[in-house]
């Protein structure tokens, strides 16, 4: 007979100080000693001077995957736990009363996150067919559940609870077998972790949570999985000095096993967004009005109202194929990368409507990818009062038509023909 499923610490965790001290001591063992003799120093002028690895700018199109315990209630959004307990929103409280027994906790969702139908090879095949050059998986969202056997997330990780699998590792292997770059999303903070709440109470003048959780997790992810990209999030309540971000990034750029190829975003402290980091996200679904002077990425979700899978999703909430392709073209024309999100189910399935959209994008890219991959912005990004967007590559210029004029005649004003072209 199988032993009862272990549960994570209840929220709020009734954990003695002895356990927390043990966690701190254990975490200290996991952080490598920095031996910095040369290279980048732990300050933004130095770190921001690092050239962006070329693979990222050439990739142009990536896929985002939000997957975790929030995929179990699958209602509202991946912020379910916060809306239910943090904000005590009546609609989420009513949902729990109507569908779950009294006393049911968020921790009770953990064993139901089974991933029983998760086939990483099938996911990788789909992502390849979609034309994605990189994929970013949530290694840990704000709920704190880790999709790998993190030694500092005892009893609240995918090896101990639910799938009993290393989801991060399995997907990474499948993607790399297809030469798809692998990125890991990681939330710096956790909504209800007692050490984070203690630091918050102390005005973030202490760093118990950073030393016990954040930094050990980041080092573990890099050393165990060697990601091509680290997509940081959950930074907004504290400055980068609380997170020790510059120290970590200096190690990442100087001494880590991915120091030459790794790419990071800009979410390393409340003072960093759109100012510091490898490339800029600035904000979710960011759309600049003109051509930025720094590499950027637009992250958006196929489900317009959520990043995680939700059962209350309506067809009208899902981006149309034409919308996705238009956003991709506009983003690339303005020098950005396009990161499109999907949310799998708790079982590890990608629902058919998401598959259909991904395959449609892949079909379009199979024909028009020459104008997208490894392209650069042209001197003119779009024709005013038309749906024409431009990209360039070498000596070639590509005019991408999102809609054909009703009269069947399209005049391009921006290209200037030379004598040889007349």
Short mmCIF file of C-alpha atoms in Angstrom, two decimals, residues 67-348:
data_model
loop_
_atom_site.label_atom_id
_atom_site.label_comp_id
_atom_site.label_asym_id
_atom_site.label_seq_id
_atom_site.Cartn_x
_atom_site.Cartn_y
_atom_site.Cartn_z
CA UNK A 67 2.67 25.52 -15.41
CA UNK A 68 2.35 24.80 -11.72
CA UNK A 69 -0.05 24.01 -8.89
CA UNK A 70 -2.19 26.93 -10.09
CA UNK A 71 -3.04 24.66 -13.05
CA UNK A 72 -5.15 22.55 -10.66
CA UNK A 73 -7.88 25.01 -9.66
CA UNK A 74 -7.40 26.43 -13.17
CA UNK A 75 -9.83 29.24 -12.56
CA UNK A 76 -9.41 33.00 -12.83
CA UNK A 77 -5.67 33.04 -13.43
CA UNK A 78 -2.33 31.73 -12.17
CA UNK A 79 -2.70 34.29 -9.34
CA UNK A 80 -5.51 32.13 -7.90
CA UNK A 81 -3.93 31.68 -4.47
CA UNK A 82 -3.27 35.39 -4.01
CA UNK A 83 -6.77 36.39 -5.13
CA UNK A 84 -8.27 33.78 -2.80
CA UNK A 85 -6.17 34.29 0.33
CA UNK A 86 -4.07 37.41 -0.17
CA UNK A 87 -6.86 39.68 -1.40
CA UNK A 88 -9.78 37.57 -0.12
CA UNK A 89 -11.75 38.35 -3.27
CA UNK A 90 -15.40 37.28 -2.87
CA UNK A 91 -15.57 35.57 -6.27
CA UNK A 92 -12.60 33.33 -5.47
CA UNK A 93 -13.89 32.57 -1.97
CA UNK A 94 -17.26 31.66 -3.45
CA UNK A 95 -15.58 29.39 -6.01
CA UNK A 96 -13.84 27.50 -3.21
CA UNK A 97 -17.01 27.17 -1.15
CA UNK A 98 -18.94 25.86 -4.15
CA UNK A 99 -16.38 23.32 -5.35
CA UNK A 100 -14.21 22.21 -2.42
CA UNK A 101 -14.88 20.99 1.13
CA UNK A 102 -14.44 23.21 4.20
CA UNK A 103 -10.85 23.46 5.37
CA UNK A 104 -9.41 22.75 1.91
CA UNK A 105 -6.07 24.55 1.62
CA UNK A 106 -3.96 25.55 -1.35
CA UNK A 107 -1.47 22.87 -0.31
CA UNK A 108 -4.21 20.30 -0.97
CA UNK A 109 -4.06 21.15 -4.67
CA UNK A 110 -0.45 19.92 -4.79
CA UNK A 111 -1.12 16.15 -5.08
CA UNK A 112 -3.62 16.87 -7.89
CA UNK A 113 -0.91 18.45 -10.02
CA UNK A 114 -0.11 15.08 -11.56
CA UNK A 115 1.36 15.84 -15.02
CA UNK A 116 0.36 12.24 -15.81
CA UNK A 117 -0.02 12.92 -19.53
CA UNK A 118 3.09 15.10 -19.83
CA UNK A 119 5.15 13.86 -22.75
CA UNK A 120 8.13 16.22 -23.12
CA UNK A 121 8.97 14.85 -26.57
CA UNK A 122 5.47 15.69 -27.81
CA UNK A 123 5.69 19.18 -26.37
CA UNK A 124 9.06 19.71 -28.02
CA UNK A 125 7.72 18.47 -31.37
CA UNK A 126 4.82 20.92 -31.14
CA UNK A 127 7.08 23.83 -30.19
CA UNK A 128 9.42 23.01 -33.07
CA UNK A 129 6.49 22.84 -35.49
CA UNK A 130 5.37 26.25 -34.20
CA UNK A 131 8.69 27.72 -35.30
CA UNK A 132 9.89 28.62 -31.79
CA UNK A 133 13.63 29.07 -31.40
CA UNK A 134 13.52 29.19 -27.60
CA UNK A 135 11.14 28.06 -24.85
CA UNK A 136 10.82 29.47 -21.33
CA UNK A 137 9.27 27.27 -18.62
CA UNK A 138 8.16 28.40 -15.17
CA UNK A 139 10.59 26.70 -12.81
CA UNK A 140 8.82 28.42 -9.89
CA UNK A 141 5.97 30.91 -9.84
CA UNK A 142 4.94 33.14 -6.93
CA UNK A 143 3.24 30.20 -5.16
CA UNK A 144 6.70 28.79 -4.39
CA UNK A 145 6.16 25.31 -5.86
CA UNK A 146 9.23 24.29 -7.85
CA UNK A 147 9.05 22.18 -11.00
CA UNK A 148 12.36 20.56 -10.15
CA UNK A 149 13.57 18.77 -6.98
CA UNK A 150 14.84 21.91 -5.27
CA UNK A 151 16.64 21.08 -2.01
CA UNK A 152 15.35 24.33 -0.47
CA UNK A 153 11.70 23.72 -1.36
CA UNK A 154 11.18 20.68 0.84
CA UNK A 155 7.87 18.90 0.25
CA UNK A 156 6.72 21.60 -2.15
CA UNK A 157 8.32 20.52 -5.42
CA UNK A 158 7.45 18.29 -8.36
CA UNK A 159 9.60 15.41 -7.14
CA UNK A 160 8.11 15.19 -3.65
CA UNK A 161 4.51 16.13 -4.48
CA UNK A 162 2.22 15.52 -7.44
CA UNK A 163 4.11 14.41 -10.56
CA UNK A 164 7.10 12.88 -8.71
CA UNK A 165 9.14 13.96 -11.72
CA UNK A 166 11.77 16.52 -12.61
CA UNK A 167 9.69 18.57 -15.03
CA UNK A 168 12.40 21.16 -15.67
CA UNK A 169 14.96 18.52 -16.52
CA UNK A 170 12.72 16.41 -18.74
CA UNK A 171 11.56 19.29 -20.92
CA UNK A 172 15.09 20.66 -21.20
CA UNK A 173 16.40 17.37 -22.56
CA UNK A 174 13.63 17.14 -25.17
CA UNK A 175 14.13 20.72 -26.35
CA UNK A 176 17.89 20.46 -26.64
CA UNK A 177 17.54 17.29 -28.69
CA UNK A 178 15.90 19.60 -31.25
CA UNK A 179 18.37 22.48 -30.88
CA UNK A 180 15.74 24.70 -29.25
CA UNK A 181 17.18 27.09 -26.68
CA UNK A 182 15.92 26.59 -23.13
CA UNK A 183 14.98 29.36 -20.72
CA UNK A 184 13.80 29.16 -17.12
CA UNK A 185 11.37 31.59 -15.53
CA UNK A 186 12.01 32.06 -11.82
CA UNK A 187 10.07 34.17 -9.33
CA UNK A 188 12.38 35.89 -6.87
CA UNK A 189 9.69 36.14 -4.21
CA UNK A 190 6.89 33.95 -2.84
CA UNK A 191 3.56 35.33 -1.67
CA UNK A 192 3.33 33.57 1.68
CA UNK A 193 6.78 32.28 2.60
CA UNK A 194 7.38 33.13 6.29
CA UNK A 195 10.95 34.28 5.71
CA UNK A 196 9.87 36.63 2.95
CA UNK A 197 7.09 37.99 5.14
CA UNK A 198 9.62 38.44 7.94
CA UNK A 199 11.96 40.39 5.66
CA UNK A 200 9.00 42.46 4.48
CA UNK A 201 8.03 43.22 8.07
CA UNK A 202 11.62 44.35 8.65
CA UNK A 203 11.41 46.77 5.73
CA UNK A 204 13.64 44.46 3.67
CA UNK A 205 16.60 45.36 5.86
CA UNK A 206 17.09 41.63 6.51
CA UNK A 207 17.67 39.01 3.81
CA UNK A 208 16.63 35.74 5.43
CA UNK A 209 14.50 34.75 2.44
CA UNK A 210 17.12 35.69 -0.15
CA UNK A 211 19.79 33.61 1.57
CA UNK A 212 17.51 30.65 2.27
CA UNK A 213 15.53 30.48 -0.97
CA UNK A 214 16.13 32.91 -3.80
CA UNK A 215 19.88 32.65 -4.31
CA UNK A 216 20.19 28.90 -3.62
CA UNK A 217 17.43 28.27 -6.17
CA UNK A 218 19.07 30.43 -8.83
CA UNK A 219 22.48 28.83 -8.38
CA UNK A 220 20.91 25.37 -8.36
CA UNK A 221 19.02 26.02 -11.61
CA UNK A 222 22.14 27.27 -13.37
CA UNK A 223 24.42 24.49 -12.16
CA UNK A 224 21.87 21.69 -12.65
CA UNK A 225 20.23 22.67 -15.96
CA UNK A 226 22.55 25.22 -17.59
CA UNK A 227 19.76 27.38 -19.01
CA UNK A 228 20.30 29.57 -22.04
CA UNK A 229 18.04 32.23 -20.53
CA UNK A 230 16.94 33.25 -17.04
CA UNK A 231 13.59 35.02 -17.05
CA UNK A 232 13.43 36.70 -13.65
CA UNK A 233 10.17 37.96 -12.12
CA UNK A 234 8.60 38.80 -8.77
CA UNK A 235 11.05 41.61 -8.07
CA UNK A 236 8.74 44.58 -7.74
CA UNK A 237 8.50 45.01 -3.96
CA UNK A 238 12.23 45.39 -3.32
CA UNK A 239 15.34 46.99 -4.83
CA UNK A 240 18.04 44.90 -6.47
CA UNK A 241 20.23 45.31 -3.36
CA UNK A 242 17.78 43.19 -1.36
CA UNK A 243 17.94 40.40 -3.93
CA UNK A 244 21.76 40.57 -4.25
CA UNK A 245 21.10 40.66 -7.98
CA UNK A 246 24.38 42.19 -9.09
CA UNK A 247 26.40 39.63 -7.12
CA UNK A 248 24.51 36.77 -8.75
CA UNK A 249 24.78 38.24 -12.24
CA UNK A 250 28.51 38.87 -11.85
CA UNK A 251 28.95 35.19 -10.98
CA UNK A 252 26.66 34.20 -13.87
CA UNK A 253 28.67 36.24 -16.39
CA UNK A 254 32.13 35.40 -15.04
CA UNK A 255 32.18 31.95 -13.49
CA UNK A 256 29.02 29.99 -14.29
CA UNK A 257 28.96 27.11 -16.82
CA UNK A 258 26.76 29.25 -19.10
CA UNK A 259 28.75 32.49 -18.82
CA UNK A 260 29.28 32.91 -22.56
CA UNK A 261 25.77 32.15 -23.84
CA UNK A 262 23.29 32.95 -21.07
CA UNK A 263 20.79 35.78 -21.51
CA UNK A 264 18.79 37.52 -18.76
CA UNK A 265 15.93 40.00 -18.69
CA UNK A 266 15.50 43.17 -16.63
CA UNK A 267 13.46 42.08 -13.59
CA UNK A 268 16.11 42.06 -10.89
CA UNK A 269 14.71 44.72 -8.55
CA UNK A 270 12.03 47.39 -8.47
CA UNK A 271 14.59 49.85 -9.85
CA UNK A 272 15.69 47.70 -12.80
CA UNK A 273 12.81 47.29 -15.23
CA UNK A 274 13.57 48.97 -18.56
CA UNK A 275 16.91 50.18 -17.13
CA UNK A 276 19.20 47.25 -16.30
CA UNK A 277 19.70 43.69 -17.49
CA UNK A 278 20.52 41.82 -20.66
CA UNK A 279 17.35 42.74 -22.55
CA UNK A 280 14.25 44.64 -21.49
CA UNK A 281 10.71 43.41 -20.86
CA UNK A 282 9.72 46.72 -19.25
CA UNK A 283 6.23 45.38 -18.50
CA UNK A 284 3.96 42.54 -19.54
CA UNK A 285 2.71 42.91 -23.11
CA UNK A 286 5.01 45.88 -23.66
CA UNK A 287 4.57 47.65 -27.00
CA UNK A 288 6.94 50.56 -27.68
CA UNK A 289 5.71 53.37 -29.89
CA UNK A 290 8.94 53.53 -31.87
CA UNK A 291 12.24 51.74 -32.35
CA UNK A 292 13.90 51.27 -28.91
CA UNK A 293 17.64 51.74 -28.53
CA UNK A 294 17.98 48.54 -26.46
CA UNK A 295 17.10 44.93 -27.21
CA UNK A 296 13.64 44.12 -25.89
CA UNK A 297 11.06 41.35 -25.74
CA UNK A 298 7.29 41.42 -25.82
CA UNK A 299 5.80 38.69 -23.65
CA UNK A 300 2.11 38.05 -24.14
CA UNK A 301 -0.35 35.23 -23.60
CA UNK A 302 -2.54 33.36 -26.04
CA UNK A 303 -5.26 33.51 -23.38
CA UNK A 304 -5.63 37.27 -23.05
CA UNK A 305 -6.83 37.08 -19.43
CA UNK A 306 -4.42 34.59 -17.89
CA UNK A 307 -0.94 33.11 -18.19
CA UNK A 308 -1.86 29.81 -16.56
CA UNK A 309 -4.46 27.42 -17.94
CA UNK A 310 -8.00 28.11 -16.73
CA UNK A 311 -11.19 26.16 -17.16
CA UNK A 312 -13.31 29.32 -17.42
CA UNK A 313 -11.53 30.42 -20.61
CA UNK A 314 -13.87 31.50 -23.43
CA UNK A 315 -13.13 31.42 -27.16
CA UNK A 316 -13.34 35.20 -27.25
CA UNK A 317 -10.47 35.33 -24.73
CA UNK A 318 -8.07 33.53 -27.09
CA UNK A 319 -5.96 35.49 -29.54
CA UNK A 320 -6.75 34.81 -33.18
CA UNK A 321 -4.09 33.52 -35.55
CA UNK A 322 -4.07 36.85 -37.37
CA UNK A 323 -3.58 38.77 -34.10
CA UNK A 324 -0.62 36.61 -33.11
CA UNK A 325 1.09 36.92 -36.48
CA UNK A 326 0.51 40.68 -36.57
CA UNK A 327 2.05 41.12 -33.11
CA UNK A 328 5.00 38.94 -34.08
CA UNK A 329 5.66 40.99 -37.22
CA UNK A 330 5.29 44.35 -35.48
CA UNK A 331 7.54 43.28 -32.61
CA UNK A 332 10.30 42.01 -34.88
CA UNK A 333 10.09 45.09 -37.10
CA UNK A 334 10.77 47.20 -34.00
CA UNK A 335 13.78 45.08 -33.04
CA UNK A 336 12.11 42.95 -30.38
CA UNK A 337 11.60 39.27 -29.69
CA UNK A 338 8.09 37.85 -29.40
CA UNK A 339 7.46 35.47 -26.47
CA UNK A 340 4.03 33.84 -26.73
CA UNK A 341 2.61 32.09 -23.67
CA UNK A 342 0.45 29.01 -23.28
CA UNK A 343 -0.73 27.27 -20.11
CA UNK A 344 -0.88 23.45 -20.00
CA UNK A 345 -3.43 21.58 -17.88
CA UNK A 346 -2.63 19.98 -14.53
CA UNK A 347 -2.28 16.66 -16.42
CA UNK A 348 0.35 18.03 -18.78
#
